[in-house]
Short mmCIF file of C-alpha atoms and ligand atoms in Angstrom, two decimals:
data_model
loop_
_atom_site.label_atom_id
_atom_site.label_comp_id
_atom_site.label_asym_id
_atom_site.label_seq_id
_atom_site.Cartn_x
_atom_site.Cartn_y
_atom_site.Cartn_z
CA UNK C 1 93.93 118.51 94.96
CA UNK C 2 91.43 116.60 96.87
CA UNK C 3 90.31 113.13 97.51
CA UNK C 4 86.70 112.71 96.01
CA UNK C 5 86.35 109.09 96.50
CA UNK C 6 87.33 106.03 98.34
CA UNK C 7 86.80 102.29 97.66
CA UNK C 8 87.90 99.36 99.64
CA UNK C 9 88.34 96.04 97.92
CA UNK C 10 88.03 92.22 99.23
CA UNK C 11 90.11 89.85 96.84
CA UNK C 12 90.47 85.98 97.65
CA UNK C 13 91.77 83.27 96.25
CA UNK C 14 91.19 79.96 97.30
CA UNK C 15 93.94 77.45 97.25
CA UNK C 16 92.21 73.93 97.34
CA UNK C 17 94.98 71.28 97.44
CA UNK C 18 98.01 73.89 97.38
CA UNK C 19 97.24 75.03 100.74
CA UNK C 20 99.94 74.74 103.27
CA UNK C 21 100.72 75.51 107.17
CA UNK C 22 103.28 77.62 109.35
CA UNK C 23 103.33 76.94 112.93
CA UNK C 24 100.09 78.86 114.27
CA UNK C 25 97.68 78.31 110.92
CA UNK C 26 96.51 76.43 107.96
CA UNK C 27 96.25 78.80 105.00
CA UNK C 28 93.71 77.53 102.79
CA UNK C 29 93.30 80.92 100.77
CA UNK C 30 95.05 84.16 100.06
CA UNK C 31 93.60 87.40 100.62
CA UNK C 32 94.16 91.38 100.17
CA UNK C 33 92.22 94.10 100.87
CA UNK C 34 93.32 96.82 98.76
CA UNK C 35 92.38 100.69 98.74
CA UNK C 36 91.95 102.97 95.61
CA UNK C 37 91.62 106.69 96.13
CA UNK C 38 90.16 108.63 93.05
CA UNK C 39 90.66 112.81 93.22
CA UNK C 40 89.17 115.82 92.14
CA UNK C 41 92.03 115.53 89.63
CA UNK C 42 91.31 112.37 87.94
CA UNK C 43 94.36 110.85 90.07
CA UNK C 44 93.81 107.34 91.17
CA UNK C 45 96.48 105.82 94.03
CA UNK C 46 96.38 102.22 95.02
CA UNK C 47 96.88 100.54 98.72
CA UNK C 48 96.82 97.43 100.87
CA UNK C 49 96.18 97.30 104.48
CA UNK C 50 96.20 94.03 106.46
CA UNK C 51 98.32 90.90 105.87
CA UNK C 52 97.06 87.48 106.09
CA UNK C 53 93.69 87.85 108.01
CA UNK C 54 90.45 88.26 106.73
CA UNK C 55 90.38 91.47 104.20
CA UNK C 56 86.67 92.43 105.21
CA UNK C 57 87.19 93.75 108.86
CA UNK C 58 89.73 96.21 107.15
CA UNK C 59 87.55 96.95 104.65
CA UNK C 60 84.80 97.81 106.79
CA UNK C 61 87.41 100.39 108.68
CA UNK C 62 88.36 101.72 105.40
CA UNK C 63 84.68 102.42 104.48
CA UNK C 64 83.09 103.32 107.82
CA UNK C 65 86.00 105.22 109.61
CA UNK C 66 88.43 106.29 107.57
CA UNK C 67 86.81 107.35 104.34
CA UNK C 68 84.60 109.85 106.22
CA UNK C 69 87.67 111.86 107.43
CA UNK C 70 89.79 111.56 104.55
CA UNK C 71 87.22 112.63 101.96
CA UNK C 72 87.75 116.57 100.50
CA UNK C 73 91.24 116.20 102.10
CA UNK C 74 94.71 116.67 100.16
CA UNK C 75 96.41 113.18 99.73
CA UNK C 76 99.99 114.77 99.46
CA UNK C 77 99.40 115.72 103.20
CA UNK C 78 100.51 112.26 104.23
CA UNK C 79 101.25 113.36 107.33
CA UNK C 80 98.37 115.37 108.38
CA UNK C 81 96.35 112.48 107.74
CA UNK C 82 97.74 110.03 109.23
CA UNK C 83 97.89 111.80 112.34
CA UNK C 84 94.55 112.74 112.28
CA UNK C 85 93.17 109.16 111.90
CA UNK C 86 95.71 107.53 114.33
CA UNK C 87 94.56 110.53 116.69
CA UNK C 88 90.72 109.02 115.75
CA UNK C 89 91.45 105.21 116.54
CA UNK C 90 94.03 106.01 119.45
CA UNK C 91 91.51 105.12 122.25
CA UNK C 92 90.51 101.83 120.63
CA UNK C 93 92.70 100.82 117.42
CA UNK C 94 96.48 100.73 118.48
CA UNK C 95 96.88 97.65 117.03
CA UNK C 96 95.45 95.70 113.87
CA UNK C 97 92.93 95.96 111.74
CA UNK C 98 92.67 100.11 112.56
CA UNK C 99 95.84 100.65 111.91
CA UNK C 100 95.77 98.12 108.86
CA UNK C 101 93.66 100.32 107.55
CA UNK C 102 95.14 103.51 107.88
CA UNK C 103 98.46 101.67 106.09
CA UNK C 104 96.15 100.64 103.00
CA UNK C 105 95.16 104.60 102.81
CA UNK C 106 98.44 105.63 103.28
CA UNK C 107 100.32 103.52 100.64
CA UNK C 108 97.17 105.09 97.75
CA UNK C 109 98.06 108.41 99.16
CA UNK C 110 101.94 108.03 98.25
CA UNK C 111 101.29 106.31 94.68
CA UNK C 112 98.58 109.60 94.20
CA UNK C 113 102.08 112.29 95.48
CA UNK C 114 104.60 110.38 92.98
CA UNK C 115 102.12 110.85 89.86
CA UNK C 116 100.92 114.02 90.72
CA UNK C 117 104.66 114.74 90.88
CA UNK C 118 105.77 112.57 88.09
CA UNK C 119 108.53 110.65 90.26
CA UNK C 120 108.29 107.26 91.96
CA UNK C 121 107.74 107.11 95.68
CA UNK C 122 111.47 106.40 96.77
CA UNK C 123 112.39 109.92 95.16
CA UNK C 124 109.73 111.67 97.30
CA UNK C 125 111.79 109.59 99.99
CA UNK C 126 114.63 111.49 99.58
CA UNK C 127 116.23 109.28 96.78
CA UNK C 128 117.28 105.58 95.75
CA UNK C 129 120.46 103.95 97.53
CA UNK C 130 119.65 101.41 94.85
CA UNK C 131 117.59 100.25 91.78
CA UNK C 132 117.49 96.48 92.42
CA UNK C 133 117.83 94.62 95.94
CA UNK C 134 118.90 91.00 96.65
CA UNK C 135 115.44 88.79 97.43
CA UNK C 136 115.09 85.82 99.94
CA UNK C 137 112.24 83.41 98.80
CA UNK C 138 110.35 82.50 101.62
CA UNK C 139 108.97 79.10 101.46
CA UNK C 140 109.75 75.74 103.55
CA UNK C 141 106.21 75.83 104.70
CA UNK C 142 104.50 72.80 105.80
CA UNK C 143 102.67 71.12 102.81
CA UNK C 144 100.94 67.77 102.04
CA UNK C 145 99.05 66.28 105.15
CA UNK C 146 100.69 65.71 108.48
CA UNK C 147 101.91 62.86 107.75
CA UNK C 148 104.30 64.83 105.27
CA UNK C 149 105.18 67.63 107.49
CA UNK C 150 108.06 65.95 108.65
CA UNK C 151 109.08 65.08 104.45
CA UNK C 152 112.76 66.53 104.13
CA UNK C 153 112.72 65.52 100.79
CA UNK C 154 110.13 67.03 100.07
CA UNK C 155 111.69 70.41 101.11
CA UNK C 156 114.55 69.78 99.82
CA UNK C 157 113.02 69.77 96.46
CA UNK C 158 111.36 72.74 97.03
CA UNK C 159 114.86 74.46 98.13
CA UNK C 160 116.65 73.32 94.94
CA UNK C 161 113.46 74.88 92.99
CA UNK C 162 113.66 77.96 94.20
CA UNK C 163 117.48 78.01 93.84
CA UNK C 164 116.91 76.75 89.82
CA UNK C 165 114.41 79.86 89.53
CA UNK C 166 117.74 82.24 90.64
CA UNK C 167 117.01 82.82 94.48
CA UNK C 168 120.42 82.84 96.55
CA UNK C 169 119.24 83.40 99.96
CA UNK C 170 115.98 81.46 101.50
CA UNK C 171 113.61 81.48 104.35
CA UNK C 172 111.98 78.31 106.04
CA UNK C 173 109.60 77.80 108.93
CA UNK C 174 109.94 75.93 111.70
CA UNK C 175 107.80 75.22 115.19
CA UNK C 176 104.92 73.14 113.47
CA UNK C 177 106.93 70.09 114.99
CA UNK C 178 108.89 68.94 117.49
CA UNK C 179 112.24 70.19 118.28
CA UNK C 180 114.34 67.40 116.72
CA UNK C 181 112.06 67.27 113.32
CA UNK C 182 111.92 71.09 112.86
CA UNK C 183 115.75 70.91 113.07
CA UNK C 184 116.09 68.35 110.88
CA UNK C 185 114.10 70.36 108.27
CA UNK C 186 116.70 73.16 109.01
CA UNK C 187 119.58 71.04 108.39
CA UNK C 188 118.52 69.23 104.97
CA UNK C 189 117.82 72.89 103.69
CA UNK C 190 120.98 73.95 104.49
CA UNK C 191 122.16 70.68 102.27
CA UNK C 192 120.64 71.95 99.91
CA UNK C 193 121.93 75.15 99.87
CA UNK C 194 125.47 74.03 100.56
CA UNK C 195 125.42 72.20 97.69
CA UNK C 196 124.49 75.16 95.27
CA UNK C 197 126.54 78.06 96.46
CA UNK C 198 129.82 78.80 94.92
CA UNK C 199 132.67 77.13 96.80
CA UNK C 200 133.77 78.74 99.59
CA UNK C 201 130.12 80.69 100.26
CA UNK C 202 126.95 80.40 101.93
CA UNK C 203 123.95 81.42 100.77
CA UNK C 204 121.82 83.77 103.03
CA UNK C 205 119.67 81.55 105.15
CA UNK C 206 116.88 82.63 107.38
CA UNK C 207 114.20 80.59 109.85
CA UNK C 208 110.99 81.65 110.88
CA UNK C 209 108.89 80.34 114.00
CA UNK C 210 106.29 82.56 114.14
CA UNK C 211 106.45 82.66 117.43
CA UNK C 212 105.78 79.33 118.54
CA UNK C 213 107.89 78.62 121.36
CA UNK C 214 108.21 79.53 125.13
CA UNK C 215 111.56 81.09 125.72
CA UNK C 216 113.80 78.02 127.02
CA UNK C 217 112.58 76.05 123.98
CA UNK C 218 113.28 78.99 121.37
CA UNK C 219 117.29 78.96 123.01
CA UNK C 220 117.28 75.34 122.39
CA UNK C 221 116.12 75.65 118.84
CA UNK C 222 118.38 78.96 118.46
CA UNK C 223 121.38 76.76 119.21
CA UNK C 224 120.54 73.91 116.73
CA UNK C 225 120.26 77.13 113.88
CA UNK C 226 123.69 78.33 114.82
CA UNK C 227 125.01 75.07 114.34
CA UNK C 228 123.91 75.85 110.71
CA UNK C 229 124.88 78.92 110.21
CA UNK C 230 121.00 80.45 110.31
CA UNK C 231 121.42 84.76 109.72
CA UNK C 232 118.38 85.30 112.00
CA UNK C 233 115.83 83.74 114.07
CA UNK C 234 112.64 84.90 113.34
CA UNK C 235 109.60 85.62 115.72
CA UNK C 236 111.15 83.26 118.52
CA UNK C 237 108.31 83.80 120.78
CA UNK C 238 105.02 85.56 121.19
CA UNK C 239 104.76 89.30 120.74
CA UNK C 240 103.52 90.16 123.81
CA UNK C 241 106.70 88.26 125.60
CA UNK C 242 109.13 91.37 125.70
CA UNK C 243 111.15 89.66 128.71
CA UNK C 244 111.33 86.34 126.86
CA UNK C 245 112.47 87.93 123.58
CA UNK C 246 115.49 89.94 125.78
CA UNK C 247 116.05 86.58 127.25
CA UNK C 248 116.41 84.57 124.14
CA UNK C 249 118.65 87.83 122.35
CA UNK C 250 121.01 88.16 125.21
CA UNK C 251 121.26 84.34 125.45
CA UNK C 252 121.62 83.34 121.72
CA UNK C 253 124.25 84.66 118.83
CA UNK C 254 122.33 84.11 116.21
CA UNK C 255 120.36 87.70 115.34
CA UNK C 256 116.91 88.08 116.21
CA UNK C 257 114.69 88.85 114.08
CA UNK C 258 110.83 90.59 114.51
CA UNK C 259 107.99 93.21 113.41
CA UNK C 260 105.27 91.65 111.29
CA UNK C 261 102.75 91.44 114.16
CA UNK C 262 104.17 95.24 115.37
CA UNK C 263 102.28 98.44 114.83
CA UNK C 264 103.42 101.95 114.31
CA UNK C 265 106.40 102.97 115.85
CA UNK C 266 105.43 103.05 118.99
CA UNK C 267 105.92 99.48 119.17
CA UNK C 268 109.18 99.04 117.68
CA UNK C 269 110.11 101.48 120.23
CA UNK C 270 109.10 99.00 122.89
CA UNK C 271 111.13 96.11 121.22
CA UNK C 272 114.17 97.91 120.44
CA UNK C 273 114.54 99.92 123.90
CA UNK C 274 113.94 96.66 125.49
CA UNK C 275 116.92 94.85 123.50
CA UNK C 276 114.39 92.13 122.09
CA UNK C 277 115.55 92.29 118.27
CA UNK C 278 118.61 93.04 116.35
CA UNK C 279 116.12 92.76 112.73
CA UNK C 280 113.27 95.42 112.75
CA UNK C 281 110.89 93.74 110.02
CA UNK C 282 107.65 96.17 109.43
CA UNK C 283 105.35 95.22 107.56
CA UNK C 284 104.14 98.56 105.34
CA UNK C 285 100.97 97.15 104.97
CA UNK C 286 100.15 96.33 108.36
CA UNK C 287 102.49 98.85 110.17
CA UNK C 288 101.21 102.06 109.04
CA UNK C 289 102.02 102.47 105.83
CA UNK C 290 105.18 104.12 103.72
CA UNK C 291 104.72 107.08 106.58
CA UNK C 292 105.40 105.06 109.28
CA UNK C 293 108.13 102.40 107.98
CA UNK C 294 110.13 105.45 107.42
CA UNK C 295 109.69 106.57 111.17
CA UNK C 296 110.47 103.41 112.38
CA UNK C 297 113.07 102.88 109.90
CA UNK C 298 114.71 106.13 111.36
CA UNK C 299 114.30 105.02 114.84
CA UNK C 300 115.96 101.30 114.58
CA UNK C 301 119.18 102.71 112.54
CA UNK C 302 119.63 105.49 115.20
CA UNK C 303 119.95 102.14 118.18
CA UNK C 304 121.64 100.17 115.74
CA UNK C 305 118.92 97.95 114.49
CA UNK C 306 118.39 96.81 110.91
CA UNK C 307 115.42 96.77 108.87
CA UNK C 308 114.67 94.40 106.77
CA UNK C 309 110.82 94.66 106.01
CA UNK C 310 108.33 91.51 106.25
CA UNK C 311 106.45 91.69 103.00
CA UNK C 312 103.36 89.34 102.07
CA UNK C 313 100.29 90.16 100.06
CA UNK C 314 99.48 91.11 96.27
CA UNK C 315 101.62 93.23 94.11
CA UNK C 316 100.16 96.30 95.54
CA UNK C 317 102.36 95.22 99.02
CA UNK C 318 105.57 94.16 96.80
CA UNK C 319 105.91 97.82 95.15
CA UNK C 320 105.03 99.43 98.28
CA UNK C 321 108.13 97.61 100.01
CA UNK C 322 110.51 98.06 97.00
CA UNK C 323 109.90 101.74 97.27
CA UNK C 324 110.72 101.55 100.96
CA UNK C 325 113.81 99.18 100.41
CA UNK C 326 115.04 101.54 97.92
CA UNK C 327 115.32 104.14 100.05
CA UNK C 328 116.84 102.27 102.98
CA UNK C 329 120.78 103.67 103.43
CA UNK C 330 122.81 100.63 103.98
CA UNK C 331 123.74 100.33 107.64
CA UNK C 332 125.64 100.79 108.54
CA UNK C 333 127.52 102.30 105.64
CA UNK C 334 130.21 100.55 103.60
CA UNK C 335 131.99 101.11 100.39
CA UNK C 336 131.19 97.54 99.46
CA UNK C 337 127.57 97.09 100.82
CA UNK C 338 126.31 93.25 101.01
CA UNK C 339 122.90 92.04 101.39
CA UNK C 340 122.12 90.74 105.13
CA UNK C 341 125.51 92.43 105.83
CA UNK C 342 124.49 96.09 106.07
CA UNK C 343 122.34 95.82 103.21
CA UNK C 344 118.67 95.44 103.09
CA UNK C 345 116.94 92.24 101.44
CA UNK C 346 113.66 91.90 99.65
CA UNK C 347 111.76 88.67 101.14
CA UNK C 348 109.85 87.58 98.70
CA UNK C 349 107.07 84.76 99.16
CA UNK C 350 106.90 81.63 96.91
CA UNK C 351 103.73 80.46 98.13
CA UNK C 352 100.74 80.28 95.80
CA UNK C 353 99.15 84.06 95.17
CA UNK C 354 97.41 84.86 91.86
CA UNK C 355 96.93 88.32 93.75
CA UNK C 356 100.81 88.62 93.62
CA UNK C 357 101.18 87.40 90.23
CA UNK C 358 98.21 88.96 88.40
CA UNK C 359 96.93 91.54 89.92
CA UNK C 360 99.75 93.79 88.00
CA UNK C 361 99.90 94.42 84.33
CA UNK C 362 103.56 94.30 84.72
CA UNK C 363 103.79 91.80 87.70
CA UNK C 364 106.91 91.67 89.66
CA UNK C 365 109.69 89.50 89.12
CA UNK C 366 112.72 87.97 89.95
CA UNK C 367 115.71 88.73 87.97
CA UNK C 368 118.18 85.40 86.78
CA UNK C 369 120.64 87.08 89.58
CA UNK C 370 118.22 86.82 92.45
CA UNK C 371 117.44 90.31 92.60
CA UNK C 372 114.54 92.71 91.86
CA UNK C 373 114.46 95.66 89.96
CA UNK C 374 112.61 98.64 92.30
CA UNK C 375 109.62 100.05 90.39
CA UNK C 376 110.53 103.88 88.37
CA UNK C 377 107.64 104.97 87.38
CA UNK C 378 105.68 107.75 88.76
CA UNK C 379 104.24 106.77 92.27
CA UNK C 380 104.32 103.39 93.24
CA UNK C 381 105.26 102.49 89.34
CA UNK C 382 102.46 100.09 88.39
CA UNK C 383 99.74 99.76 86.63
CA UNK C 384 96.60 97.56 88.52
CA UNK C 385 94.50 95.54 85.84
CA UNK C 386 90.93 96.17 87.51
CA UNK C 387 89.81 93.06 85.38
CA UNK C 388 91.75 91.11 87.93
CA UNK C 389 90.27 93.51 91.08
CA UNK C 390 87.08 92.25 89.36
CA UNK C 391 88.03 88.33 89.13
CA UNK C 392 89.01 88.18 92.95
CA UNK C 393 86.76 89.95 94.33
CA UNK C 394 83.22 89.85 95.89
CA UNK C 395 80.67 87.92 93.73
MG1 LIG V 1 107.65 85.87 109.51
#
């Protein structure tokens, strides 16, 4: 079998008055750029590389690096190829858009394996641990003008929503505002939460900076989220910061959490050898691909680090990270395996994405028990309505 064709794909959606803000960025749109690989055998695979940027510089890799030295190749060599184009971008493309691109060929090159083998990606992965996972919604961003940032009602509403739509563990931002606001926002979530979980429980809760403090202000806020019982602290401080990350882990109980701005293993090597996270989160679409989350999967278990992955982007993204959940052992190992405990979580995002809801004929969804079934069909295990591919993209 050979690959015979390649065609990169710009999809946005504008938002208008649903946009909202984390700490470092208005979103005002949503965007994917997704990858579909045709071969001499009439199989067609489907990818995404990038996350939230803008889909046209990984396009433009896709179609003026990549394609070049993928074309006449075998897409079940997964390996070969991605060595061969990380090789190519080495000297230049460590990081981003390069390797962004390389994830969105890598994911189409998977979906192509499972149907030419008639089994869904996790079995090619050595097998299911499980064929549904516990989701997180991730929402709590900052919506409404400033001058509502700081609206706990408002978020509490949006809390109990997502609760009422069967979520039972829940993500929120923080680091948009000062110290004592952001923590206030932590706290009335919490409420929130409290007030729904069975007696005697807590929910899974989760906080995300996005790296928007220095060190000595991340332990400060760390603190105020142990107060509430917060699982992890996500992206404390800036990526580049190794020191300060060690510094706010060592200092802090609550576990760190990090990945979505990491690249190929070589990165989470960095972090984990330098004790900066106890919560690898790659993002398969920005991290390499399925062929790479399962290196760096491998390499945070063996030093004792979980993986939960970061997932964002159109349904494309969403199977590609149920595949990879589903073949995540729990860690460590228990008879009775719990989500956040030792077993992995889907996050899944509850901000406004028509890519996410429509771009699959049988779009992804949550189940009334707060989990998500992982795809069985051959490959990824979806079927992409190119009406929609059409709708979103270029004009
Ligand atoms: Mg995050």
């Amino acid at each position: 079998m050979k690959i015979v064709d390649v065609r990169s794909y710009t999809l946005k959606s504008p938002l208008g008055d649903q946009g909202f803000y984390a700490s470092q960025e208005s979103f005002s749109e949503r965007s994917s750029c997704l990858v579909r690989i045709e071969t001499d055998t009439g199989l067609v695979g489907w990818g995404e590389g990038g996350l939230w940027g803008a889909p046209e510089p990984v396009a433009a890799m896709i179609d003026h690096v990549l394609t070049p030295r993928i074309i006449g190749h075998n897409p079940l060599h997964m390996d070969v190829i991605w060595e061969r184009l990380y090789a190519h971008i080495r000297d230049w493309g460590r990081q981003g858009t390069a390797v962004e691109a390389i994830s969105g060929v890598d994911i189409a090159c998977w979906d192509i394996a499972g149907q030419a083998l008639q089994q869904p990606i996790h079995a090619l992965l050595g097998g299911a641990y499980r064929d549904r996972v516990q989701s997180y919604a991730t929402g709590g961003y900052y919506k409404g003008g400033p001058e509502r940032w700081a609206d706990t009602g408002l978020l509490k509403e949006e809390v109990a929503r997502h609760l009422d739509n069967g979520f039972r563990a829940l993500k929120i931002k923080v680091g948009l505002l000062s110290v004592a606001e952001d923590l206030a926002r932590v706290k009335a979530a919490r409420q929130v939460l409290d007030e729904c979980a069975p007696s005697g429980t807590r929910f899974p809760y989760m906080v995300d900076a996005n790296h928007a403090y220095p060190p000595h202000i991340a332990i400060t806020v760390g603190r105020g989220l142990e107060e509430e019982g917060v699982l992890w602290f996500e992206e404390p401080v800036i990526p580049e910061d190794r020191k300060g990350y060690r510094q706010v882990a060592e200092t802090l109980d609550v576990a760190i959490a990090a990945g979505e701005c990491e690249h190929t293993r070589y990165c989470f090597r960095d972090l984990i050898l330098d004790g900066c996270i106890d919560i690898a989160q790659p993002d398969i679409c920005g991290t390499g691909g399925i062929s790479e989350a399962v290196k760096i999967a491998t390499l945070a278990r063996t030093f004792g680090v979980q993986v939960i992955p970061h997932v964002w982007g159109s349904g494309i993204a969403l199977a590609a990270a149920l595949h990879f959940i589903a073949s995540l052992p729990p860690s460590p190992h228990s008879a009775n395996p719990l989500p956040a405990l030792n077993e992995p979580m889907l996050e899944f995002d509850r901000n406004p994405n028509p890519l996410r809801d429509t771009l699959l004929r049988d779009p992804i969804a949550l189940e009334d028990d707060g989990t998500v079934r992982i795809p069985q069909g051959p490959g990824l295990g979806i079927s992409v309505d190119e009406d929609v591919v059409a709708q979103f993209g270029p004009k």
